[in-house]
Coordinates of C-alpha atoms (C1' of nucleotides) in Angstrom, one line a residue:
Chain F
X1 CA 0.0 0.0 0.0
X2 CA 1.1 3.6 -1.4
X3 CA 1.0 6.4 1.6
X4 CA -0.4 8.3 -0.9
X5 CA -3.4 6.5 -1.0
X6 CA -4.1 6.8 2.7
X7 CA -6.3 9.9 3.0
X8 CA -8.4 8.5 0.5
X9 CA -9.1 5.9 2.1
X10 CA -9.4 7.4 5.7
X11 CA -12.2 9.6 4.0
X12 CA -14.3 7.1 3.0
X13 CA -17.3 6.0 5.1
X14 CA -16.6 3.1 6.3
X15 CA -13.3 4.3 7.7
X16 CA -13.4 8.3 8.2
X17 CA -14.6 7.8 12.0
X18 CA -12.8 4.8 13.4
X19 CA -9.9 5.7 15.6
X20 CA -6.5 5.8 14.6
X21 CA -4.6 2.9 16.1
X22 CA -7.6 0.5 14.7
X23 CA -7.3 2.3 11.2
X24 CA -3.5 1.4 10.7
X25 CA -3.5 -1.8 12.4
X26 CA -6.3 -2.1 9.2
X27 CA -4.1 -1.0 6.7
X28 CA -1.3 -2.4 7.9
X29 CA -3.2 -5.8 6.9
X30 CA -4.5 -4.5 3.7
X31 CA -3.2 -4.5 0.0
X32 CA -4.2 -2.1 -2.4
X33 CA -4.1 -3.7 -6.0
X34 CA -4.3 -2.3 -9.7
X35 CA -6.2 -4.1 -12.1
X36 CA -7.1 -3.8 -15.8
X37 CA -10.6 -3.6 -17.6
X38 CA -12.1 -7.0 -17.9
X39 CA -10.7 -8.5 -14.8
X40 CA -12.6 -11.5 -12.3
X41 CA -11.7 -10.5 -9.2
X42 CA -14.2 -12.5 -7.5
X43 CA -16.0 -15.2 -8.3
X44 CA -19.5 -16.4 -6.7
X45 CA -19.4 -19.6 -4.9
X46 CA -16.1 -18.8 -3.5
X47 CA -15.0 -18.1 -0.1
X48 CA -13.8 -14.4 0.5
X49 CA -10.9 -13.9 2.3
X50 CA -11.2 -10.3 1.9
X51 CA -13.0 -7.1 1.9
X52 CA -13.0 -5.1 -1.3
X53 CA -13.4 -1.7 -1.5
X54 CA -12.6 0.6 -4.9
X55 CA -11.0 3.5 -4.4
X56 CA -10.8 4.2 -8.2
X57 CA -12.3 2.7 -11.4
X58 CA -15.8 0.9 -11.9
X59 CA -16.7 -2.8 -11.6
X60 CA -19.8 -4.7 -12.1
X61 CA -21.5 -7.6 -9.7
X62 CA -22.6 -10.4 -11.6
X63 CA -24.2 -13.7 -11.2
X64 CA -25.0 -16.9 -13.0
X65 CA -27.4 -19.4 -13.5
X66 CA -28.1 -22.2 -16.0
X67 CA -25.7 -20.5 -18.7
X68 CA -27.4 -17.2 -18.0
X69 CA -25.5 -14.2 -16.4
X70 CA -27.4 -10.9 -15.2
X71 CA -25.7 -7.8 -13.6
X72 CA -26.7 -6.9 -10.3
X73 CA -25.4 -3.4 -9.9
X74 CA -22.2 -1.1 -11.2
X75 CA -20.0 -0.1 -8.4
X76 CA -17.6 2.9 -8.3
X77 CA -14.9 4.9 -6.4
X78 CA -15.8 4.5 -2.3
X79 CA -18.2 1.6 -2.5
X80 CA -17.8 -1.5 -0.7
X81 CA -18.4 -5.0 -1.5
X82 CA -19.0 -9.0 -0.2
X83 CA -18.7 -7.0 2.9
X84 CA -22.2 -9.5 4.0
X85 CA -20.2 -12.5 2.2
X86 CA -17.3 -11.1 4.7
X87 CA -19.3 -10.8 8.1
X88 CA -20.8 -13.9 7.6
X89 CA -17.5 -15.8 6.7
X90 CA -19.8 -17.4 3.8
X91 CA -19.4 -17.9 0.4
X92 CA -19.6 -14.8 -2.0
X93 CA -23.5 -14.8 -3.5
X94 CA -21.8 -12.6 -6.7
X95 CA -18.7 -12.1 -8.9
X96 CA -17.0 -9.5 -10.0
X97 CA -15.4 -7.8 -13.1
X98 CA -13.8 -4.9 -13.7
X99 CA -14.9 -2.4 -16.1
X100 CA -12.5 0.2 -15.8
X101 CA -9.0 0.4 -15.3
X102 CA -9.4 0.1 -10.9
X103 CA -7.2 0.0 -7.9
X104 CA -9.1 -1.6 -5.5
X105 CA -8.2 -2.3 -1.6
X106 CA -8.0 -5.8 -0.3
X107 CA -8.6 -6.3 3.6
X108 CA -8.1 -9.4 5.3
X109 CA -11.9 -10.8 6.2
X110 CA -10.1 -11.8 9.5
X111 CA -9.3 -8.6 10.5
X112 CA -12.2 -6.8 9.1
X113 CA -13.9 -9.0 12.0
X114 CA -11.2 -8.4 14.6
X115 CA -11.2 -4.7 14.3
X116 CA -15.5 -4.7 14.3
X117 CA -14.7 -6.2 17.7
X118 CA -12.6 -3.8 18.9
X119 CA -13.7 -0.5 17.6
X120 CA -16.9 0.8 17.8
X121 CA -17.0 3.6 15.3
X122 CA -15.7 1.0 12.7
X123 CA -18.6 -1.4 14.5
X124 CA -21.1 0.9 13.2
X125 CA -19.8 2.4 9.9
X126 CA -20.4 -1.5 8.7
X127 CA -24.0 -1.4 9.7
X128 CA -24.9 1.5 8.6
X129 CA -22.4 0.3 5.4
X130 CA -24.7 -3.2 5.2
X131 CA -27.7 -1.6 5.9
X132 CA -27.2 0.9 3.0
X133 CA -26.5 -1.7 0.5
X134 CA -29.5 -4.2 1.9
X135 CA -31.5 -0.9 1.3
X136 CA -30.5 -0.6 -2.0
X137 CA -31.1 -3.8 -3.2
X138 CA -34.8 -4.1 -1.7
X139 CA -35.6 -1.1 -3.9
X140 CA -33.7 -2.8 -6.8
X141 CA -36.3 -5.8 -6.1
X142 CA -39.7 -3.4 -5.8
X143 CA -38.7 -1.7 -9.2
X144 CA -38.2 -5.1 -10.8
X145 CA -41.4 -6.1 -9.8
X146 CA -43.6 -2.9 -10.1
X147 CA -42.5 -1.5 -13.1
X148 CA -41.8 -2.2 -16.9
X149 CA -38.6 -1.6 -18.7
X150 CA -39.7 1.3 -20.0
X151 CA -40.4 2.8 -16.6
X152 CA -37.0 1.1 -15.2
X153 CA -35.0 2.8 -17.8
X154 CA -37.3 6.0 -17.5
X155 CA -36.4 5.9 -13.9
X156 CA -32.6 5.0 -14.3
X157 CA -31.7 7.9 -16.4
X158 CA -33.3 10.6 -14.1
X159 CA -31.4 8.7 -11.5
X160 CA -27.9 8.9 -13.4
X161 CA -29.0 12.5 -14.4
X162 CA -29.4 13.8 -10.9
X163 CA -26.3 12.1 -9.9
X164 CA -23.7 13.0 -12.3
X165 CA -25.1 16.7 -11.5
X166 CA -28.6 17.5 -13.1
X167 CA -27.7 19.1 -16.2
X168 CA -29.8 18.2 -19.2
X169 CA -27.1 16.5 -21.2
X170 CA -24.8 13.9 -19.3
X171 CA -23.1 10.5 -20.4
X172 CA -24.2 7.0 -19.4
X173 CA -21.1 5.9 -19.0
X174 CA -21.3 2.4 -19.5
X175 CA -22.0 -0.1 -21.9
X176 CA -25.8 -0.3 -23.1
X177 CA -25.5 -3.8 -22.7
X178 CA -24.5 -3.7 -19.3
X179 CA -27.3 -1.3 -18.6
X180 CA -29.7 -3.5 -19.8
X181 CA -28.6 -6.5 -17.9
X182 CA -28.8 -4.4 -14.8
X183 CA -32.4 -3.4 -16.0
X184 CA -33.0 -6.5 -16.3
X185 CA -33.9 -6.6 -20.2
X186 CA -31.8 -7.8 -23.2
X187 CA -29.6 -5.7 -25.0
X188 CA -32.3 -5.5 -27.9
X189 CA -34.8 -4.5 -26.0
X190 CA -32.7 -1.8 -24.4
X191 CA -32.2 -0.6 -28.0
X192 CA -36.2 0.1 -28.4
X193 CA -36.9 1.3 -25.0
X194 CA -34.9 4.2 -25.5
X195 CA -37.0 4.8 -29.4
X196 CA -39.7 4.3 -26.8
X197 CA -39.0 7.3 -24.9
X198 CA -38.0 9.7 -27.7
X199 CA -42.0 11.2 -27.7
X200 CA -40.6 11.7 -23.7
X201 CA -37.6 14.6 -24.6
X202 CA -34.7 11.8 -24.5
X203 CA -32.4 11.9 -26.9
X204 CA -29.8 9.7 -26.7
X205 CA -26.6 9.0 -29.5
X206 CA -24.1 6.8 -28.4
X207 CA -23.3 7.5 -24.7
X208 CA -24.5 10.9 -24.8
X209 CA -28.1 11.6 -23.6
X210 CA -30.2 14.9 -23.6
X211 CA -32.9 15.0 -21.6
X212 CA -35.3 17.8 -23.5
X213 CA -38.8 17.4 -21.3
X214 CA -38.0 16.4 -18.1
X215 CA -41.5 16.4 -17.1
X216 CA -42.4 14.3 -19.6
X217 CA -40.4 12.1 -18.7
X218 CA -40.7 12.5 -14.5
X219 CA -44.9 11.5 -16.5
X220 CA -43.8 8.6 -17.1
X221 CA -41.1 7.5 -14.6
X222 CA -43.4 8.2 -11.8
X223 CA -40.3 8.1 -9.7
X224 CA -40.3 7.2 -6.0
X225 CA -38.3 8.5 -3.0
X226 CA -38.8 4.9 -1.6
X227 CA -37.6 3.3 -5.1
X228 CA -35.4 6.0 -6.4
X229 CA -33.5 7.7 -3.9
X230 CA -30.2 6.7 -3.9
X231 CA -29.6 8.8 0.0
X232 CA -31.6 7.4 2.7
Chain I
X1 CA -43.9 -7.4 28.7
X2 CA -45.4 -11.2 30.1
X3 CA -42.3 -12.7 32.0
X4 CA -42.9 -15.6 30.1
X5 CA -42.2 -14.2 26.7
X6 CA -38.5 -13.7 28.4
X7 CA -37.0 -17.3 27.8
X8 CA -38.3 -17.4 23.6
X9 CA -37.0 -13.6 23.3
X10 CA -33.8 -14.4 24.8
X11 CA -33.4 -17.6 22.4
X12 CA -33.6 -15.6 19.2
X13 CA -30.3 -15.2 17.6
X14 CA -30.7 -11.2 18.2
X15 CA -30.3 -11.6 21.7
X16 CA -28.7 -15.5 22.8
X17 CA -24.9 -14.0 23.0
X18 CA -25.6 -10.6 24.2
X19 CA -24.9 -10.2 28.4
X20 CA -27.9 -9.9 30.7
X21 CA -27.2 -6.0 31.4
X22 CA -27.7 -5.1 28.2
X23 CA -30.8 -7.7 27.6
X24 CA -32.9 -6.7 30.7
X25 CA -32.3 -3.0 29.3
X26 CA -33.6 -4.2 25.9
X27 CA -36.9 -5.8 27.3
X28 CA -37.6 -3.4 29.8
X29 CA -38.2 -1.2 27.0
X30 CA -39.7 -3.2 24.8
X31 CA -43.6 -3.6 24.4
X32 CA -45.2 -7.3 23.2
X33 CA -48.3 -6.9 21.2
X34 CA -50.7 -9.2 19.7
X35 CA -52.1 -8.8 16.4
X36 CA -55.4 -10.3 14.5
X37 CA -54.9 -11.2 10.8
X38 CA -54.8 -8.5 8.4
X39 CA -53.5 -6.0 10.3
X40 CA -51.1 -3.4 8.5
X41 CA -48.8 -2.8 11.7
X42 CA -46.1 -0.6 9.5
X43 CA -46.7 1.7 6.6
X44 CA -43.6 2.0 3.7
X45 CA -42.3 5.3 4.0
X46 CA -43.2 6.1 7.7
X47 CA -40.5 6.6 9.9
X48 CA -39.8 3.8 11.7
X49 CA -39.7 4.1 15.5
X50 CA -39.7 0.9 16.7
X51 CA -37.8 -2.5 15.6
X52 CA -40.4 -5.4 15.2
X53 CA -39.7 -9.2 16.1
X54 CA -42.2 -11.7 15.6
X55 CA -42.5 -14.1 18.4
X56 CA -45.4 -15.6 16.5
X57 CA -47.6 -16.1 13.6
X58 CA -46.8 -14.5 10.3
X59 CA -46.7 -11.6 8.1
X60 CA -45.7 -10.3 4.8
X61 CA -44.1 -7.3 3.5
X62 CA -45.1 -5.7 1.2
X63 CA -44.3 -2.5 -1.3
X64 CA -46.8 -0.5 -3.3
X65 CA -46.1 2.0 -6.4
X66 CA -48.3 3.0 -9.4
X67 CA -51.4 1.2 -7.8
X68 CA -49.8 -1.8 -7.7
X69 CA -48.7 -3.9 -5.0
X70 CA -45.8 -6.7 -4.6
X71 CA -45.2 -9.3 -1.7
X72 CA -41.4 -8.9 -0.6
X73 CA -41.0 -12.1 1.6
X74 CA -43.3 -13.8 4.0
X75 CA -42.0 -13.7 7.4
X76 CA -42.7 -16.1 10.7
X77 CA -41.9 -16.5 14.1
X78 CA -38.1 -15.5 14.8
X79 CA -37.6 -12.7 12.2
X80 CA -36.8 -9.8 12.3
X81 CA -38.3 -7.0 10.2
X82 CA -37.2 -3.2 9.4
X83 CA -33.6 -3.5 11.0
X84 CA -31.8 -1.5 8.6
X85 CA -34.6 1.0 8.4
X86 CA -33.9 1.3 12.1
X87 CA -30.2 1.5 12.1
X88 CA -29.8 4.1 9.3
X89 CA -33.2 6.0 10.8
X90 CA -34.3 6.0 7.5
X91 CA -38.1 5.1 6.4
X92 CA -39.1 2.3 6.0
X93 CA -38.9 0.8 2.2
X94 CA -41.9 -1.7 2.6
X95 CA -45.2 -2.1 4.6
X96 CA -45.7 -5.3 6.7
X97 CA -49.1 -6.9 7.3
X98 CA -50.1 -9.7 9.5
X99 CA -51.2 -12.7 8.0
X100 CA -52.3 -14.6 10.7
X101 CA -52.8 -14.1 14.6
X102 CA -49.4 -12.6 15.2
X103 CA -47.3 -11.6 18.1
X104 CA -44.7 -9.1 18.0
X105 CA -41.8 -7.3 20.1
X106 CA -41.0 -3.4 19.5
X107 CA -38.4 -2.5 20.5
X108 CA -37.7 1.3 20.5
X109 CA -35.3 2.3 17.7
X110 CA -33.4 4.8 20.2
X111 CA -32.8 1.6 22.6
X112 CA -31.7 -0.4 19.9
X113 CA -29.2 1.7 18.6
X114 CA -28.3 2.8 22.0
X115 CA -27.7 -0.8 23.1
X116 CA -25.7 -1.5 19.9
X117 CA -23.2 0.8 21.5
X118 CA -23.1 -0.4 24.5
X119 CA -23.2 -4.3 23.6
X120 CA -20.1 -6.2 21.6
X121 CA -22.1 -9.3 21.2
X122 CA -25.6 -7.7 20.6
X123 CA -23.4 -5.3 17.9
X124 CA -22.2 -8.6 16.1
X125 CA -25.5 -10.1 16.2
X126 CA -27.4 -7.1 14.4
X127 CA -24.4 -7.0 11.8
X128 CA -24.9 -10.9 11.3
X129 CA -28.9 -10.6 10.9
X130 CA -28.9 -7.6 8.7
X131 CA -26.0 -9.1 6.3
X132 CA -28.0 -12.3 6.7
X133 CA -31.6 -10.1 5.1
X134 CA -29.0 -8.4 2.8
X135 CA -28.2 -12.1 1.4
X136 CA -31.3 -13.4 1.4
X137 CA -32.7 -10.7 -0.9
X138 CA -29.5 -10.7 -3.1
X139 CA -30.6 -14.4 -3.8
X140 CA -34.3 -13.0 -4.8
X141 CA -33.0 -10.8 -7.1
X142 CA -31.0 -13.6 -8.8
X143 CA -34.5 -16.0 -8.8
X144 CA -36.0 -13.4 -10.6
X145 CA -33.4 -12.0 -13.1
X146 CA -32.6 -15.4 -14.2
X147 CA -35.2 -18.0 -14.1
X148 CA -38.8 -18.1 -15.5
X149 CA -41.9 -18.0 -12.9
X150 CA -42.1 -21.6 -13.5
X151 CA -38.2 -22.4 -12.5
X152 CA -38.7 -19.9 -9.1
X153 CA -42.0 -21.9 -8.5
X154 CA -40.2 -25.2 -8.5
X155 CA -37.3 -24.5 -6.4
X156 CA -39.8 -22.6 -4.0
X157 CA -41.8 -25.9 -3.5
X158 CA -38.5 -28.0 -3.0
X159 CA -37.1 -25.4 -0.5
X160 CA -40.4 -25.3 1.3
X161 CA -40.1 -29.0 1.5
X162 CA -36.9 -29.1 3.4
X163 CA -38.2 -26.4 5.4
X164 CA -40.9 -28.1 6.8
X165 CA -39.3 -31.7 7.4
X166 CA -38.7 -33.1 3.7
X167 CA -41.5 -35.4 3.8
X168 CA -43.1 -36.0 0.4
X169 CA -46.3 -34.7 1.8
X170 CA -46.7 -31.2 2.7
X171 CA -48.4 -27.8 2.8
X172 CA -48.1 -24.4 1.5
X173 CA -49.2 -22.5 4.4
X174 CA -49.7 -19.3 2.5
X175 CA -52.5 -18.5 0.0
X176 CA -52.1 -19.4 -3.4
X177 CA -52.3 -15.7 -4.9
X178 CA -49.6 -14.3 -1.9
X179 CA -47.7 -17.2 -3.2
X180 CA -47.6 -15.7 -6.8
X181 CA -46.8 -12.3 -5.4
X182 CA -43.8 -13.6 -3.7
X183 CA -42.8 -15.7 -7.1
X184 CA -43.6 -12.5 -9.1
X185 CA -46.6 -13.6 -11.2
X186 CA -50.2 -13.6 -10.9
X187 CA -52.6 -15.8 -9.3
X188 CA -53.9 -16.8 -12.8
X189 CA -50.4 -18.1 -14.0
X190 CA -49.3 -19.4 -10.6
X191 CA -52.3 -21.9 -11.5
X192 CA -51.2 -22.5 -14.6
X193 CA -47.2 -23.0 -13.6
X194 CA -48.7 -25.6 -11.3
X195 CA -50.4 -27.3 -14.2
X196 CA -47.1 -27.5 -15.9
X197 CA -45.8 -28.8 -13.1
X198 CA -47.7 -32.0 -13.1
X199 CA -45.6 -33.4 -15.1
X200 CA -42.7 -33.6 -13.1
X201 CA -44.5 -35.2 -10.2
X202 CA -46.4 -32.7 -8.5
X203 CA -49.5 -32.2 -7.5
X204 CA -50.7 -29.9 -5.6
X205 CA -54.7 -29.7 -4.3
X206 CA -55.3 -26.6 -2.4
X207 CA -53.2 -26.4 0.4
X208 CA -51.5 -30.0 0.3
X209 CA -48.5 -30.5 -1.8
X210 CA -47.1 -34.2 -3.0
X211 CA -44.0 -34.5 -4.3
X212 CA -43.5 -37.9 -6.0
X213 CA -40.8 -37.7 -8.5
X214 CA -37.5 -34.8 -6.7
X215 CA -35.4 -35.7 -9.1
X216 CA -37.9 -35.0 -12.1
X217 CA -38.6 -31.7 -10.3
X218 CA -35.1 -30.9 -9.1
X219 CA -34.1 -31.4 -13.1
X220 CA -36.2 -28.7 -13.9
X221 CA -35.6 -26.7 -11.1
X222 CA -31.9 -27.0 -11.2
X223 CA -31.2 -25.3 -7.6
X224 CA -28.1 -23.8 -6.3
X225 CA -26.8 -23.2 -3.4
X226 CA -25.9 -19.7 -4.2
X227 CA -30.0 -18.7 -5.2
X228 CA -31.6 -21.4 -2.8
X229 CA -30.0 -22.8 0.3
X230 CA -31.4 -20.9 3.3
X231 CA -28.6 -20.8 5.9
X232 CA -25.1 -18.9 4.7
Chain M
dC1 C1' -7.2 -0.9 -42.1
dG2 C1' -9.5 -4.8 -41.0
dC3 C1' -11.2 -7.5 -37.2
dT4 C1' -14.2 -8.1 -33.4
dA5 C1' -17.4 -6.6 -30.2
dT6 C1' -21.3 -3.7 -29.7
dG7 C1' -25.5 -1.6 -31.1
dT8 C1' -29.6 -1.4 -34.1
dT9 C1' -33.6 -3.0 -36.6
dG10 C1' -36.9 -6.3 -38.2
dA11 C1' -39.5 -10.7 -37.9
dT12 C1' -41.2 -14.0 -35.0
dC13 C1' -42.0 -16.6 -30.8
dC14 C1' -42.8 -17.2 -26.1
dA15 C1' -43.9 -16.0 -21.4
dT16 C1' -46.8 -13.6 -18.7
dA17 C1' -50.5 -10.2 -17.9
dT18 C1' -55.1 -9.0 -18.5
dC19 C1' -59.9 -9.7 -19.0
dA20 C1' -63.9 -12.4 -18.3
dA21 C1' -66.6 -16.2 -16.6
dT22 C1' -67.2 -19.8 -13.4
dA23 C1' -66.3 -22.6 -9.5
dA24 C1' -65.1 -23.4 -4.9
dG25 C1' -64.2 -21.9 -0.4
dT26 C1' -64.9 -19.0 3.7
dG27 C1' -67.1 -16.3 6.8
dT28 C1' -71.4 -14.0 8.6
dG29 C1' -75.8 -13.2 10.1
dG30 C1' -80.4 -14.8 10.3
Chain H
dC1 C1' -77.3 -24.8 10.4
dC2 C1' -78.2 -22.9 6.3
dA3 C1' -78.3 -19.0 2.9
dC4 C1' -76.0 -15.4 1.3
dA5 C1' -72.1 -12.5 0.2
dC6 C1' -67.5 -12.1 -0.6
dT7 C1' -63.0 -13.6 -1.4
dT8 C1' -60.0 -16.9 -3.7
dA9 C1' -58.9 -20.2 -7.2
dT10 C1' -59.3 -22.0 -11.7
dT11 C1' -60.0 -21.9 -16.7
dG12 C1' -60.3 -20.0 -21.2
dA13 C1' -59.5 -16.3 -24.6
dT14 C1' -56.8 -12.7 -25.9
dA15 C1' -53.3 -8.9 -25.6
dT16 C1' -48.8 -7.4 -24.8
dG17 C1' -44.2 -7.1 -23.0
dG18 C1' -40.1 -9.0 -23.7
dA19 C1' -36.9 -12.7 -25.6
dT20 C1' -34.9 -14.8 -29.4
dC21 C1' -33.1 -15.2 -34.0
dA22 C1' -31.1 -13.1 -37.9
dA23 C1' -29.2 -9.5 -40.5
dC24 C1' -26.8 -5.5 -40.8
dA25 C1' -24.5 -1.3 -39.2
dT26 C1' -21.1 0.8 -36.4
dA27 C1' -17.6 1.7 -33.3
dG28 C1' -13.4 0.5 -31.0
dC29 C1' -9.2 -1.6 -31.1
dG30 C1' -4.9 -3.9 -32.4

DNA sequence: CGCTATGTTGATCCATATCAATAAGTGTGG
DNA sequence: CCACACTTATTGATATGGATCAACATAGCG
């Protein structure tokens, strides 16, 4: 591990409160590991002998079944993950690939659960940590079952709009394909959504979209603070 | 609080490791209420001031958007239900209704998270239950995304089997059209998936389920660990 | 510059939802 | 205890969302 990677990581949530002996005897233990696009770092099934969290880059969590694969979710710069797989000392429920060029910090699962004994801000930056993420994947599971594609995507883009700052013309920045395995739709399908929504102000050319009507659109998202909010 | 609730609270996992300061605290905060049947005894989106165990009977939760309503997960005697919500004081994501004659502990959020300070053991245990929920909905995500109603139907009526003994003979113990809400269909095609079914040895007439050829059904079914087994 | 992966479009098929009608339970009050 | 109302389950007919297959276009990349 770099020392210049050290305040980044301090900042992040999960660490940014714990006290400092408990912090370097943490990284002490961890590695912190460049890897290029493309990249299994994880594989479901297997046991995980450590926590994973990016501190640059972009990744994807997959899974498979029966010859199909499906993307749960794309994770970036500060996010966590297997930290459940980790706690529970139980096999990892998802893999995962890079997408991006990502450095990514490895910490022993052993000490993750020493450390959780010993420190109680660290205790309960993981909860609220594992906590956020059950959160986010219950509202995953309601807008799979509640809404079409149409309204999925609908929803996703004023999601990624807000996020990557609100202005009417921002960048998906990944893959369509990917995007429409997260949405749970094929590729195809993806591809006609988005005609779909073109009476709806979006534009969209490539990776670029415009969003011309907002409230159109919002019409047709019918977005949901308990669905769509990313905070909370 | 009846005394004799004491000995089954103190069983659950929640509570078996944590030390008896910290436990008497717990329940002498706590209320125990009994519910009739369809009861809604939390709202999604409310704040949530109180986390809920149910000592017994059994509820669902369930979310709502667009006029339409989804069944999350069934839940009996020995869950759990809004940790997370509690622990990030967030509002709650889905609304829980008895299904039967139910009774429940609250415990007041502001104890619980008080008590998580305080507690090593009782600190562990929430972080083992919540990455436990976390898991068990990562797994529903993956039924969904990757198999047909038909496939989740089959591997729900072998995993219900072991659940309740692995006898041949068995029952559903939920209604048929919760049942579809749960699988993600509707009633009228949950019917219809049990048709197909047939088949590959079951039958089902109302409640009562026989299951005379598993390895027909586990063919189709194809279970994994990683989507279906429970415990991990 | 050509190869390969990705994206688009069209045609078709399949799974699942919807609508409608009926049957079978379930509970309630007379 | 039965009759009635109401909910739940089944079945059939049909509509629709979404998947699949195939062809082609396009964009990255070596």
């Amino acid at each position: 591990m770099r020392v210049s990677d050290i305040p980044k990581i301090r900042s992040l949530m999960l660490f940014k409160d714990m006290d400092e002996d408990s912090f370097s005897e943490l990284t002490r233990a961890a590695y912190v590991q460049d890897f290029p696009p493309q990249v299994d770092l994880i594989l479901e099934g297997d046991r995980c002998d450590f926590l994973h969290i990016m501190i640059d880059g972009s990744l994807e969590l997959f899974a498979e079944w029966n010859r199909h694969e499906t993307a749960l979710t794309i994770l970036r710069s500060g996010a966590t993950f297997i930290l459940a797989a980790v706690v529970r000392d139980a096999p990892n429920l998802m893999s995962a690939r890079t997408l991006e060029k990502s450095r990514v910090i490895m910490i022993p699962a052993e000490d993750v659960r020493e450390i959780f004994q010993k420190d109680h801000e660290f205790a309960r930056a993981v909860v609220m940590e594992l906590a956020y993420c059950y959160r986010g994947v219950v509202k995953g599971v309601k807008s799979l079952k509640l809404r079409t594609s149409i309204e999925r995507l609908a929803n996703y883009l004023l999601k990624w709009q807000k996020k990557t700052g609100g202005s009417d013309s921002f960048t998906l920045g990944i893959e369509k394909r990917r995007l429409a395995s997260i949405l749970g739709m094929t590729p195809e399908n993806l591809s006609r959504a988005i005609k779909t929504l073109r009476p709806y102000g979006v534009e969209i050319d490539g990776q670029n979209v415009k969003i011309t009507d907002p409230d159109a659109l919002k019409g047709l998202a019918k977005p949901s603070p308990l669905i769509d909010d990313p905070r909370s």
